[in-house]
Amino acid sequence: MTERLKILYVDDEPDIRIIVEMALGLDEAMDVKLAESGYEGLELLGRDGWIPDIALIDMMMPGMSGMDMLGAMRAREDVRAVPVVFVTASARQDDMNRYVDAGAIGVISKPFDPMSLARTVREYSER
């Protein structure tokens, strides 16, 4: 049996978190942890030795934006190398270029197709 893909999903919108949890839960090889803010996401990282294989982070959140969370992750030795994909409704080409330039490996546009989300996340994780 192959090891499960560990995913952190951070989004301040409860409905979106539920949809993502259900969508990724369709893939039995995915283990998803949810956070409702960048602060909570940072607390989950490394707790009890848990380091995700990939982090999906909403770009626009109150208090700590996705870009702020990425910066905080890159400042921590234990999670510096975790690949980050931003999830955002602001996915114009210049925005996406800025996100990638900041260190994200990609962008998932909102609204996304829940039925293909697990495949998309797996593709990003295999890069």
PDB file of C-alpha atoms in Angstrom:
ATOM      1  CA  MET A   1       0.000   0.000   0.000  1.00  0.00           C
ATOM      2  CA  THR A   2       1.310   3.424  -0.891  1.00  0.00           C
ATOM      3  CA  GLU A   3       1.586   6.174   1.659  1.00  0.00           C
ATOM      4  CA  ARG A   4      -1.340   8.575   1.879  1.00  0.00           C
ATOM      5  CA  LEU A   5      -0.934  12.062   0.428  1.00  0.00           C
ATOM      6  CA  LYS A   6      -1.052  14.541   3.330  1.00  0.00           C
ATOM      7  CA  ILE A   7      -2.823  17.787   2.437  1.00  0.00           C
ATOM      8  CA  LEU A   8      -3.377  20.979   4.396  1.00  0.00           C
ATOM      9  CA  TYR A   9      -6.298  23.099   3.167  1.00  0.00           C
ATOM     10  CA  VAL A  10      -6.631  26.617   4.587  1.00  0.00           C
ATOM     11  CA  ASP A  11      -9.712  28.737   3.849  1.00  0.00           C
ATOM     12  CA  ASP A  12     -11.808  31.119   5.948  1.00  0.00           C
ATOM     13  CA  GLU A  13     -15.041  30.093   4.185  1.00  0.00           C
ATOM     14  CA  PRO A  14     -16.687  27.134   6.002  1.00  0.00           C
ATOM     15  CA  ASP A  15     -18.709  26.044   2.960  1.00  0.00           C
ATOM     16  CA  ILE A  16     -15.603  25.837   0.791  1.00  0.00           C
ATOM     17  CA  ARG A  17     -13.755  23.842   3.466  1.00  0.00           C
ATOM     18  CA  ILE A  18     -16.624  21.342   3.560  1.00  0.00           C
ATOM     19  CA  ILE A  19     -16.654  21.002  -0.227  1.00  0.00           C
ATOM     20  CA  VAL A  20     -12.878  20.520  -0.338  1.00  0.00           C
ATOM     21  CA  GLU A  21     -12.969  17.946   2.469  1.00  0.00           C
ATOM     22  CA  MET A  22     -15.681  15.984   0.651  1.00  0.00           C
ATOM     23  CA  ALA A  23     -14.012  16.313  -2.765  1.00  0.00           C
ATOM     24  CA  LEU A  24     -10.589  15.198  -1.574  1.00  0.00           C
ATOM     25  CA  GLY A  25     -12.167  12.548   0.628  1.00  0.00           C
ATOM     26  CA  LEU A  26     -13.306  10.796  -2.547  1.00  0.00           C
ATOM     27  CA  ASP A  27      -9.665   9.766  -3.003  1.00  0.00           C
ATOM     28  CA  GLU A  28      -8.954   7.168  -0.310  1.00  0.00           C
ATOM     29  CA  ALA A  29      -5.228   7.866  -0.575  1.00  0.00           C
ATOM     30  CA  MET A  30      -5.596  11.473   0.620  1.00  0.00           C
ATOM     31  CA  ASP A  31      -5.410  12.631   4.223  1.00  0.00           C
ATOM     32  CA  VAL A  32      -6.773  16.183   4.576  1.00  0.00           C
ATOM     33  CA  LYS A  33      -6.452  18.564   7.506  1.00  0.00           C
ATOM     34  CA  LEU A  34      -8.450  21.789   7.440  1.00  0.00           C
ATOM     35  CA  ALA A  35      -7.743  25.206   8.917  1.00  0.00           C
ATOM     36  CA  GLU A  36      -9.961  28.279   8.918  1.00  0.00           C
ATOM     37  CA  SER A  37      -7.138  30.828   9.005  1.00  0.00           C
ATOM     38  CA  GLY A  38      -3.487  31.201   8.198  1.00  0.00           C
ATOM     39  CA  TYR A  39      -2.734  31.293  11.916  1.00  0.00           C
ATOM     40  CA  GLU A  40      -4.530  27.998  12.500  1.00  0.00           C
ATOM     41  CA  GLY A  41      -2.821  26.490   9.452  1.00  0.00           C
ATOM     42  CA  LEU A  42       0.593  27.461  10.804  1.00  0.00           C
ATOM     43  CA  GLU A  43      -0.271  25.860  14.151  1.00  0.00           C
ATOM     44  CA  LEU A  44      -1.176  22.575  12.433  1.00  0.00           C
ATOM     45  CA  LEU A  45       2.116  22.482  10.547  1.00  0.00           C
ATOM     46  CA  GLY A  46       4.553  20.314  12.442  1.00  0.00           C
ATOM     47  CA  ARG A  47       2.106  19.510  15.274  1.00  0.00           C
ATOM     48  CA  ASP A  48       2.858  15.963  16.427  1.00  0.00           C
ATOM     49  CA  GLY A  49       5.336  15.709  13.567  1.00  0.00           C
ATOM     50  CA  TRP A  50       2.673  16.236  10.892  1.00  0.00           C
ATOM     51  CA  ILE A  51       4.100  17.851   7.767  1.00  0.00           C
ATOM     52  CA  PRO A  52       1.849  17.909   4.696  1.00  0.00           C
ATOM     53  CA  ASP A  53       3.019  16.842   1.273  1.00  0.00           C
ATOM     54  CA  ILE A  54       1.225  19.884  -0.151  1.00  0.00           C
ATOM     55  CA  ALA A  55      -0.637  22.915   1.207  1.00  0.00           C
ATOM     56  CA  LEU A  56      -3.629  24.497  -0.517  1.00  0.00           C
ATOM     57  CA  ILE A  57      -4.103  28.032   0.766  1.00  0.00           C
ATOM     58  CA  ASP A  58      -6.855  30.535   0.073  1.00  0.00           C
ATOM     59  CA  MET A  59      -5.288  33.768  -1.072  1.00  0.00           C
ATOM     60  CA  MET A  60      -7.778  36.230   0.454  1.00  0.00           C
ATOM     61  CA  MET A  61      -8.327  35.672   4.171  1.00  0.00           C
ATOM     62  CA  PRO A  62      -8.789  38.156   7.012  1.00  0.00           C
ATOM     63  CA  GLY A  63      -5.866  38.619   9.377  1.00  0.00           C
ATOM     64  CA  MET A  64      -3.290  36.641   7.414  1.00  0.00           C
ATOM     65  CA  SER A  65      -3.456  36.378   3.641  1.00  0.00           C
ATOM     66  CA  GLY A  66      -2.299  33.342   1.743  1.00  0.00           C
ATOM     67  CA  MET A  67       0.806  35.279   0.711  1.00  0.00           C
ATOM     68  CA  ASP A  68       1.525  36.068   4.389  1.00  0.00           C
ATOM     69  CA  MET A  69       1.128  32.405   5.297  1.00  0.00           C
ATOM     70  CA  LEU A  70       3.479  31.361   2.499  1.00  0.00           C
ATOM     71  CA  GLY A  71       6.058  33.831   3.822  1.00  0.00           C
ATOM     72  CA  ALA A  72       5.689  32.455   7.343  1.00  0.00           C
ATOM     73  CA  MET A  73       6.095  28.897   6.042  1.00  0.00           C
ATOM     74  CA  ARG A  74       9.239  29.786   4.109  1.00  0.00           C
ATOM     75  CA  ALA A  75      10.703  31.282   7.303  1.00  0.00           C
ATOM     76  CA  ARG A  76      10.295  27.971   9.165  1.00  0.00           C
ATOM     77  CA  GLU A  77      12.909  25.298   8.622  1.00  0.00           C
ATOM     78  CA  ASP A  78      10.493  22.415   9.243  1.00  0.00           C
ATOM     79  CA  VAL A  79       7.962  23.407   6.548  1.00  0.00           C
ATOM     80  CA  ARG A  80      10.038  25.574   4.215  1.00  0.00           C
ATOM     81  CA  ALA A  81       9.971  22.957   1.430  1.00  0.00           C
ATOM     82  CA  VAL A  82       6.233  22.166   1.543  1.00  0.00           C
ATOM     83  CA  PRO A  83       4.792  22.949  -1.906  1.00  0.00           C
ATOM     84  CA  VAL A  84       2.010  25.561  -1.830  1.00  0.00           C
ATOM     85  CA  VAL A  85      -0.874  25.984  -4.256  1.00  0.00           C
ATOM     86  CA  PHE A  86      -2.997  29.088  -3.886  1.00  0.00           C
ATOM     87  CA  VAL A  87      -6.757  28.775  -4.203  1.00  0.00           C
ATOM     88  CA  THR A  88      -8.295  32.054  -5.303  1.00  0.00           C
ATOM     89  CA  ALA A  89     -11.048  33.799  -7.171  1.00  0.00           C
ATOM     90  CA  SER A  90      -8.448  36.310  -8.317  1.00  0.00           C
ATOM     91  CA  ALA A  91      -6.781  34.220 -10.983  1.00  0.00           C
ATOM     92  CA  ARG A  92      -5.930  36.698 -13.698  1.00  0.00           C
ATOM     93  CA  GLN A  93      -2.692  35.867 -15.465  1.00  0.00           C
ATOM     94  CA  ASP A  94      -0.736  38.697 -13.819  1.00  0.00           C
ATOM     95  CA  ASP A  95      -2.005  37.570 -10.385  1.00  0.00           C
ATOM     96  CA  MET A  96      -1.034  33.963 -11.089  1.00  0.00           C
ATOM     97  CA  ASN A  97       2.438  35.064 -12.213  1.00  0.00           C
ATOM     98  CA  ARG A  98       2.835  37.056  -8.988  1.00  0.00           C
ATOM     99  CA  TYR A  99       1.801  34.029  -6.886  1.00  0.00           C
ATOM    100  CA  VAL A 100       4.251  31.743  -8.656  1.00  0.00           C
ATOM    101  CA  ASP A 101       7.005  34.362  -8.399  1.00  0.00           C
ATOM    102  CA  ALA A 102       6.352  34.445  -4.636  1.00  0.00           C
ATOM    103  CA  GLY A 103       6.991  30.701  -4.420  1.00  0.00           C
ATOM    104  CA  ALA A 104       3.684  28.934  -5.062  1.00  0.00           C
ATOM    105  CA  ILE A 105       3.843  25.970  -7.435  1.00  0.00           C
ATOM    106  CA  GLY A 106       0.453  26.807  -8.910  1.00  0.00           C
ATOM    107  CA  VAL A 107      -3.017  28.252  -8.596  1.00  0.00           C
ATOM    108  CA  ILE A 108      -6.456  26.661  -8.426  1.00  0.00           C
ATOM    109  CA  SER A 109      -9.198  29.061  -9.483  1.00  0.00           C
ATOM    110  CA  LYS A 110     -12.415  29.452  -7.534  1.00  0.00           C
ATOM    111  CA  PRO A 111     -14.925  28.222  -8.314  1.00  0.00           C
ATOM    112  CA  PHE A 112     -13.260  24.869  -8.942  1.00  0.00           C
ATOM    113  CA  ASP A 113     -14.755  21.571 -10.046  1.00  0.00           C
ATOM    114  CA  PRO A 114     -15.045  19.386  -6.914  1.00  0.00           C
ATOM    115  CA  MET A 115     -15.093  16.230  -9.028  1.00  0.00           C
ATOM    116  CA  SER A 116     -11.636  16.941 -10.484  1.00  0.00           C
ATOM    117  CA  LEU A 117     -10.051  18.581  -7.432  1.00  0.00           C
ATOM    118  CA  ALA A 118      -8.346  15.406  -6.151  1.00  0.00           C
ATOM    119  CA  ARG A 119      -6.798  14.776  -9.568  1.00  0.00           C
ATOM    120  CA  THR A 120      -5.597  18.387  -9.784  1.00  0.00           C
ATOM    121  CA  VAL A 121      -4.051  18.237  -6.308  1.00  0.00           C
ATOM    122  CA  ARG A 122      -2.353  14.932  -7.110  1.00  0.00           C
ATOM    123  CA  GLU A 123      -0.908  16.431 -10.318  1.00  0.00           C
ATOM    124  CA  TYR A 124       0.531  19.374  -8.363  1.00  0.00           C
ATOM    125  CA  SER A 125       1.937  17.042  -5.699  1.00  0.00           C
ATOM    126  CA  GLU A 126       3.779  15.007  -8.315  1.00  0.00           C
ATOM    127  CA  ARG A 127       5.702  17.994  -9.689  1.00  0.00           C
TER     128      ARG A 127
END
